[in-house]
C-alpha positions as protocol buffer text, in pm:
chain_id: "A"
residue {
  index: 1
  type: UNK
  ca { x: 16325 y: 7032 z: 8050 }
}
residue {
  index: 2
  type: UNK
  ca { x: 16250 y: 6632 z: 8030 }
}
residue {
  index: 3
  type: UNK
  ca { x: 15990 y: 6445 z: 8166 }
}
residue {
  index: 4
  type: UNK
  ca { x: 16000 y: 6339 z: 8514 }
}
residue {
  index: 5
  type: UNK
  ca { x: 15904 y: 6054 z: 8755 }
}
residue {
  index: 6
  type: UNK
  ca { x: 15912 y: 6198 z: 9135 }
}
residue {
  index: 7
  type: UNK
  ca { x: 15655 y: 5935 z: 9301 }
}
residue {
  index: 8
  type: UNK
  ca { x: 15795 y: 6036 z: 9672 }
}
residue {
  index: 9
  type: UNK
  ca { x: 16072 y: 6292 z: 9737 }
}
residue {
  index: 10
  type: UNK
  ca { x: 16323 y: 5990 z: 9759 }
}
residue {
  index: 11
  type: UNK
  ca { x: 16249 y: 5885 z: 9390 }
}
residue {
  index: 12
  type: UNK
  ca { x: 16316 y: 6134 z: 9146 }
}
residue {
  index: 13
  type: UNK
  ca { x: 16461 y: 6003 z: 8830 }
}
residue {
  index: 14
  type: UNK
  ca { x: 16595 y: 6342 z: 8741 }
}
residue {
  index: 15
  type: UNK
  ca { x: 16825 y: 6378 z: 9078 }
}
residue {
  index: 16
  type: UNK
  ca { x: 17138 y: 6271 z: 8872 }
}
residue {
  index: 17
  type: UNK
  ca { x: 17122 y: 6549 z: 8591 }
}
residue {
  index: 18
  type: UNK
  ca { x: 17025 y: 6822 z: 8863 }
}
residue {
  index: 19
  type: UNK
  ca { x: 17290 y: 6735 z: 9121 }
}
residue {
  index: 20
  type: UNK
  ca { x: 17509 y: 6752 z: 8795 }
}
residue {
  index: 21
  type: UNK
  ca { x: 17414 y: 7074 z: 8684 }
}
residue {
  index: 22
  type: UNK
  ca { x: 17410 y: 7222 z: 9052 }
}
residue {
  index: 23
  type: UNK
  ca { x: 17813 y: 7100 z: 9026 }
}
residue {
  index: 24
  type: UNK
  ca { x: 17911 y: 7253 z: 8696 }
}
residue {
  index: 25
  type: UNK
  ca { x: 17730 y: 7590 z: 8818 }
}
residue {
  index: 26
  type: UNK
  ca { x: 17975 y: 7580 z: 9110 }
}
residue {
  index: 27
  type: UNK
  ca { x: 18270 y: 7402 z: 8988 }
}
residue {
  index: 28
  type: UNK
  ca { x: 18256 y: 7416 z: 8585 }
}
residue {
  index: 29
  type: UNK
  ca { x: 18205 y: 7137 z: 8347 }
}
residue {
  index: 30
  type: UNK
  ca { x: 18580 y: 7038 z: 8348 }
}
residue {
  index: 31
  type: UNK
  ca { x: 18589 y: 7004 z: 8713 }
}
residue {
  index: 32
  type: UNK
  ca { x: 18313 y: 6786 z: 8783 }
}
residue {
  index: 33
  type: UNK
  ca { x: 18285 y: 6376 z: 8683 }
}
residue {
  index: 34
  type: UNK
  ca { x: 17987 y: 6147 z: 8713 }
}
residue {
  index: 35
  type: UNK
  ca { x: 18046 y: 5782 z: 8783 }
}
residue {
  index: 36
  type: UNK
  ca { x: 17788 y: 5522 z: 8700 }
}
residue {
  index: 37
  type: UNK
  ca { x: 17750 y: 5167 z: 8684 }
}
residue {
  index: 38
  type: UNK
  ca { x: 17860 y: 5006 z: 8359 }
}
residue {
  index: 39
  type: UNK
  ca { x: 17702 y: 4808 z: 8126 }
}
residue {
  index: 40
  type: UNK
  ca { x: 17863 y: 4517 z: 8278 }
}
residue {
  index: 41
  type: UNK
  ca { x: 17657 y: 4557 z: 8611 }
}
residue {
  index: 42
  type: UNK
  ca { x: 17349 y: 4579 z: 8361 }
}
residue {
  index: 43
  type: UNK
  ca { x: 17421 y: 4288 z: 8199 }
}
residue {
  index: 44
  type: UNK
  ca { x: 17526 y: 4071 z: 8475 }
}
residue {
  index: 45
  type: UNK
  ca { x: 17304 y: 4130 z: 8758 }
}
residue {
  index: 46
  type: UNK
  ca { x: 16980 y: 4274 z: 8513 }
}
residue {
  index: 47
  type: UNK
  ca { x: 16921 y: 4111 z: 8172 }
}
residue {
  index: 48
  type: UNK
  ca { x: 17077 y: 3733 z: 8229 }
}
residue {
  index: 49
  type: UNK
  ca { x: 16900 y: 3708 z: 8544 }
}
residue {
  index: 50
  type: UNK
  ca { x: 16580 y: 3853 z: 8373 }
}
residue {
  index: 51
  type: UNK
  ca { x: 16611 y: 3604 z: 8109 }
}
residue {
  index: 52
  type: UNK
  ca { x: 16714 y: 3309 z: 8320 }
}
residue {
  index: 53
  type: UNK
  ca { x: 16394 y: 3306 z: 8539 }
}
residue {
  index: 54
  type: UNK
  ca { x: 16157 y: 3391 z: 8248 }
}
residue {
  index: 55
  type: UNK
  ca { x: 16346 y: 3057 z: 8067 }
}
residue {
  index: 56
  type: UNK
  ca { x: 16242 y: 2885 z: 8371 }
}
residue {
  index: 57
  type: UNK
  ca { x: 15922 y: 2998 z: 8414 }
}
residue {
  index: 58
  type: UNK
  ca { x: 15844 y: 2940 z: 8101 }
}
residue {
  index: 59
  type: UNK
  ca { x: 15974 y: 2584 z: 8044 }
}
residue {
  index: 60
  type: UNK
  ca { x: 15747 y: 2486 z: 8366 }
}
residue {
  index: 61
  type: UNK
  ca { x: 15459 y: 2563 z: 8226 }
}
residue {
  index: 62
  type: UNK
  ca { x: 15521 y: 2274 z: 7983 }
}
residue {
  index: 63
  type: UNK
  ca { x: 15500 y: 1959 z: 8250 }
}
residue {
  index: 64
  type: UNK
  ca { x: 15178 y: 2168 z: 8377 }
}
residue {
  index: 65
  type: UNK
  ca { x: 14998 y: 2190 z: 8096 }
}
residue {
  index: 66
  type: UNK
  ca { x: 15082 y: 1814 z: 7967 }
}
residue {
  index: 67
  type: UNK
  ca { x: 15015 y: 1664 z: 8296 }
}
residue {
  index: 68
  type: UNK
  ca { x: 14747 y: 1837 z: 8442 }
}
residue {
  index: 69
  type: UNK
  ca { x: 14587 y: 1927 z: 8064 }
}
residue {
  index: 70
  type: UNK
  ca { x: 14199 y: 1790 z: 8203 }
}
residue {
  index: 71
  type: UNK
  ca { x: 14238 y: 1953 z: 8527 }
}
residue {
  index: 72
  type: UNK
  ca { x: 14203 y: 2304 z: 8392 }
}
residue {
  index: 73
  type: UNK
  ca { x: 14125 y: 2457 z: 8726 }
}
residue {
  index: 74
  type: UNK
  ca { x: 14480 y: 2285 z: 8932 }
}
residue {
  index: 75
  type: UNK
  ca { x: 14675 y: 2389 z: 8575 }
}
residue {
  index: 76
  type: UNK
  ca { x: 14575 y: 2744 z: 8626 }
}
residue {
  index: 77
  type: UNK
  ca { x: 14581 y: 2761 z: 9011 }
}
residue {
  index: 78
  type: UNK
  ca { x: 14959 y: 2603 z: 8971 }
}
residue {
  index: 79
  type: UNK
  ca { x: 15048 y: 2874 z: 8673 }
}
residue {
  index: 80
  type: UNK
  ca { x: 14951 y: 3111 z: 8949 }
}
residue {
  index: 81
  type: UNK
  ca { x: 15123 y: 2969 z: 9220 }
}
residue {
  index: 82
  type: UNK
  ca { x: 15487 y: 2960 z: 8987 }
}
residue {
  index: 83
  type: UNK
  ca { x: 15375 y: 3353 z: 8853 }
}
residue {
  index: 84
  type: UNK
  ca { x: 15417 y: 3458 z: 9181 }
}
residue {
  index: 85
  type: UNK
  ca { x: 15689 y: 3291 z: 9262 }
}
residue {
  index: 86
  type: UNK
  ca { x: 15849 y: 3424 z: 8959 }
}
residue {
  index: 87
  type: UNK
  ca { x: 15753 y: 3763 z: 9073 }
}
residue {
  index: 88
  type: UNK
  ca { x: 15931 y: 3710 z: 9388 }
}
residue {
  index: 89
  type: UNK
  ca { x: 16258 y: 3588 z: 9221 }
}
residue {
  index: 90
  type: UNK
  ca { x: 16279 y: 3892 z: 9019 }
}
residue {
  index: 91
  type: UNK
  ca { x: 16262 y: 4135 z: 9296 }
}
residue {
  index: 92
  type: UNK
  ca { x: 16594 y: 4152 z: 9332 }
}
residue {
  index: 93
  type: UNK
  ca { x: 16650 y: 4251 z: 8979 }
}
residue {
  index: 94
  type: UNK
  ca { x: 16427 y: 4509 z: 9004 }
}
residue {
  index: 95
  type: UNK
  ca { x: 16667 y: 4642 z: 9304 }
}
residue {
  index: 96
  type: UNK
  ca { x: 16978 y: 4625 z: 9097 }
}
residue {
  index: 97
  type: UNK
  ca { x: 16786 y: 4805 z: 8795 }
}
residue {
  index: 98
  type: UNK
  ca { x: 16696 y: 5054 z: 9020 }
}
residue {
  index: 99
  type: UNK
  ca { x: 17078 y: 5080 z: 9130 }
}
residue {
  index: 100
  type: UNK
  ca { x: 17217 y: 5081 z: 8776 }
}
residue {
  index: 101
  type: UNK
  ca { x: 16954 y: 5350 z: 8669 }
}
residue {
  index: 102
  type: UNK
  ca { x: 17012 y: 5543 z: 8943 }
}
residue {
  index: 103
  type: UNK
  ca { x: 17290 y: 5550 z: 9216 }
}
residue {
  index: 104
  type: UNK
  ca { x: 17556 y: 5769 z: 9107 }
}
residue {
  index: 105
  type: UNK
  ca { x: 17876 y: 5931 z: 9204 }
}
residue {
  index: 106
  type: UNK
  ca { x: 17996 y: 6302 z: 9179 }
}
residue {
  index: 107
  type: UNK
  ca { x: 18361 y: 6397 z: 9197 }
}
residue {
  index: 108
  type: UNK
  ca { x: 18414 y: 6768 z: 9260 }
}
residue {
  index: 109
  type: UNK
  ca { x: 18726 y: 6994 z: 9388 }
}
residue {
  index: 110
  type: UNK
  ca { x: 18542 y: 6932 z: 9730 }
}
residue {
  index: 111
  type: UNK
  ca { x: 18367 y: 6630 z: 9764 }
}
residue {
  index: 112
  type: UNK
  ca { x: 18299 y: 6261 z: 9673 }
}
residue {
  index: 113
  type: UNK
  ca { x: 17902 y: 6253 z: 9673 }
}
residue {
  index: 114
  type: UNK
  ca { x: 17767 y: 5913 z: 9638 }
}
residue {
  index: 115
  type: UNK
  ca { x: 17384 y: 5875 z: 9562 }
}
residue {
  index: 116
  type: UNK
  ca { x: 17232 y: 5535 z: 9642 }
}
residue {
  index: 117
  type: UNK
  ca { x: 16872 y: 5426 z: 9566 }
}
residue {
  index: 118
  type: UNK
  ca { x: 16846 y: 5205 z: 9815 }
}
residue {
  index: 119
  type: UNK
  ca { x: 16488 y: 5127 z: 9716 }
}
residue {
  index: 120
  type: UNK
  ca { x: 16155 y: 5347 z: 9618 }
}
residue {
  index: 121
  type: UNK
  ca { x: 16165 y: 5526 z: 9952 }
}
residue {
  index: 122
  type: UNK
  ca { x: 16501 y: 5522 z: 10068 }
}
residue {
  index: 123
  type: UNK
  ca { x: 16790 y: 5711 z: 9891 }
}
residue {
  index: 124
  type: UNK
  ca { x: 17145 y: 5761 z: 10081 }
}
residue {
  index: 125
  type: UNK
  ca { x: 17361 y: 6042 z: 10014 }
}
residue {
  index: 126
  type: UNK
  ca { x: 17716 y: 6059 z: 10157 }
}
residue {
  index: 127
  type: UNK
  ca { x: 17962 y: 6302 z: 10097 }
}
residue {
  index: 128
  type: UNK
  ca { x: 18338 y: 6286 z: 10177 }
}
residue {
  index: 129
  type: UNK
  ca { x: 18580 y: 6583 z: 10180 }
}
residue {
  index: 130
  type: UNK
  ca { x: 18828 y: 6472 z: 9852 }
}
residue {
  index: 131
  type: UNK
  ca { x: 19098 y: 6717 z: 10080 }
}
residue {
  index: 132
  type: UNK
  ca { x: 19075 y: 6337 z: 10333 }
}
residue {
  index: 133
  type: UNK
  ca { x: 19094 y: 6115 z: 10034 }
}
residue {
  index: 134
  type: UNK
  ca { x: 19438 y: 5970 z: 10039 }
}
residue {
  index: 135
  type: UNK
  ca { x: 19458 y: 5714 z: 9807 }
}
residue {
  index: 136
  type: UNK
  ca { x: 19244 y: 5546 z: 9519 }
}
residue {
  index: 137
  type: UNK
  ca { x: 19310 y: 5204 z: 9438 }
}
residue {
  index: 138
  type: UNK
  ca { x: 19187 y: 4996 z: 9138 }
}
residue {
  index: 139
  type: UNK
  ca { x: 19056 y: 4660 z: 9204 }
}
residue {
  index: 140
  type: UNK
  ca { x: 19032 y: 4425 z: 8914 }
}
residue {
  index: 141
  type: UNK
  ca { x: 18994 y: 4090 z: 9104 }
}
residue {
  index: 142
  type: UNK
  ca { x: 18772 y: 3912 z: 8828 }
}
residue {
  index: 143
  type: UNK
  ca { x: 18801 y: 3737 z: 8489 }
}
residue {
  index: 144
  type: UNK
  ca { x: 18524 y: 3927 z: 8400 }
}
residue {
  index: 145
  type: UNK
  ca { x: 18594 y: 4271 z: 8483 }
}
residue {
  index: 146
  type: UNK
  ca { x: 18959 y: 4216 z: 8342 }
}
residue {
  index: 147
  type: UNK
  ca { x: 18772 y: 4098 z: 7998 }
}
residue {
  index: 148
  type: UNK
  ca { x: 18512 y: 4362 z: 8024 }
}
residue {
  index: 149
  type: UNK
  ca { x: 18748 y: 4645 z: 8113 }
}
residue {
  index: 150
  type: UNK
  ca { x: 18571 y: 4734 z: 8479 }
}
residue {
  index: 151
  type: UNK
  ca { x: 18676 y: 4759 z: 8858 }
}
residue {
  index: 152
  type: UNK
  ca { x: 18623 y: 4879 z: 9183 }
}
residue {
  index: 153
  type: UNK
  ca { x: 18733 y: 5221 z: 9260 }
}
residue {
  index: 154
  type: UNK
  ca { x: 18860 y: 5192 z: 9666 }
}
residue {
  index: 155
  type: UNK
  ca { x: 18903 y: 5534 z: 9853 }
}
residue {
  index: 156
  type: UNK
  ca { x: 19103 y: 5571 z: 10145 }
}
residue {
  index: 157
  type: UNK
  ca { x: 19060 y: 5857 z: 10336 }
}
residue {
  index: 158
  type: UNK
  ca { x: 19118 y: 6019 z: 10677 }
}
residue {
  index: 159
  type: UNK
  ca { x: 18850 y: 6166 z: 10901 }
}
residue {
  index: 160
  type: UNK
  ca { x: 18564 y: 5973 z: 10736 }
}
residue {
  index: 161
  type: UNK
  ca { x: 18353 y: 5769 z: 11027 }
}
residue {
  index: 162
  type: UNK
  ca { x: 18049 y: 5722 z: 10816 }
}
residue {
  index: 163
  type: UNK
  ca { x: 18246 y: 5497 z: 10563 }
}
residue {
  index: 164
  type: UNK
  ca { x: 18525 y: 5373 z: 10829 }
}
residue {
  index: 165
  type: UNK
  ca { x: 18779 y: 5516 z: 10616 }
}
residue {
  index: 166
  type: UNK
  ca { x: 18697 y: 5318 z: 10279 }
}
residue {
  index: 167
  type: UNK
  ca { x: 18463 y: 5402 z: 10001 }
}
residue {
  index: 168
  type: UNK
  ca { x: 18394 y: 5143 z: 9762 }
}
residue {
  index: 169
  type: UNK
  ca { x: 18239 y: 5250 z: 9378 }
}
residue {
  index: 170
  type: UNK
  ca { x: 18166 y: 4905 z: 9226 }
}
residue {
  index: 171
  type: UNK
  ca { x: 18165 y: 4800 z: 8809 }
}
residue {
  index: 172
  type: UNK
  ca { x: 18331 y: 5135 z: 8710 }
}
residue {
  index: 173
  type: UNK
  ca { x: 18402 y: 5118 z: 8355 }
}
residue {
  index: 174
  type: UNK
  ca { x: 18763 y: 5187 z: 8270 }
}
residue {
  index: 175
  type: UNK
  ca { x: 18908 y: 5271 z: 8610 }
}
residue {
  index: 176
  type: UNK
  ca { x: 19215 y: 5410 z: 8509 }
}
residue {
  index: 177
  type: UNK
  ca { x: 19119 y: 5659 z: 8282 }
}
residue {
  index: 178
  type: UNK
  ca { x: 18832 y: 5728 z: 8618 }
}
residue {
  index: 179
  type: UNK
  ca { x: 19090 y: 5804 z: 8825 }
}
residue {
  index: 180
  type: UNK
  ca { x: 19326 y: 6019 z: 8619 }
}
residue {
  index: 181
  type: UNK
  ca { x: 19024 y: 6232 z: 8559 }
}
residue {
  index: 182
  type: UNK
  ca { x: 18936 y: 6192 z: 8979 }
}
residue {
  index: 183
  type: UNK
  ca { x: 19355 y: 6295 z: 9064 }
}
residue {
  index: 184
  type: UNK
  ca { x: 19309 y: 6578 z: 8814 }
}
residue {
  index: 185
  type: UNK
  ca { x: 18974 y: 6732 z: 8944 }
}
residue {
  index: 186
  type: UNK
  ca { x: 19115 y: 6661 z: 9301 }
}
residue {
  index: 187
  type: UNK
  ca { x: 19425 y: 6908 z: 9245 }
}
residue {
  index: 188
  type: UNK
  ca { x: 19230 y: 7171 z: 9153 }
}
């Protein structure tokens, strides 16, 4: 078994693999589908913003060092202040990284289950009965969704008060293929 990182009961990096194995044991491998956020999500929400804020932080250091060259105490205090601002600006990026690594959905013949790691101390798990799902819609409403073959899968269901009848999975790679697999699993 691989190494696990379980800091809190709500923060288990092996949860995806464990949930997948439990579903396979109950429904067989052909009847289980795991949906993750795509690489487009990772690059647009994590990598590019991280690079952007890092470049901004580094470029702001040049005027500080040149203009405050002789005032080394002020120079270091301003740099420390900017570093804390930099960390503050990175905090949403960390949340998106958690979303990319730990959020997933599991489709079985019985349930559509969504695992959402909201933060280190908060995880939501919501299941909807597959028999209540009436339609699955694919939404590709942006240019980058179309270029990178990403989309949102929208499930409309009855008798699902938690979700107001609509379940949306964002940044799904090749949503047409995913929909075909989901429909096949739902018919089992």
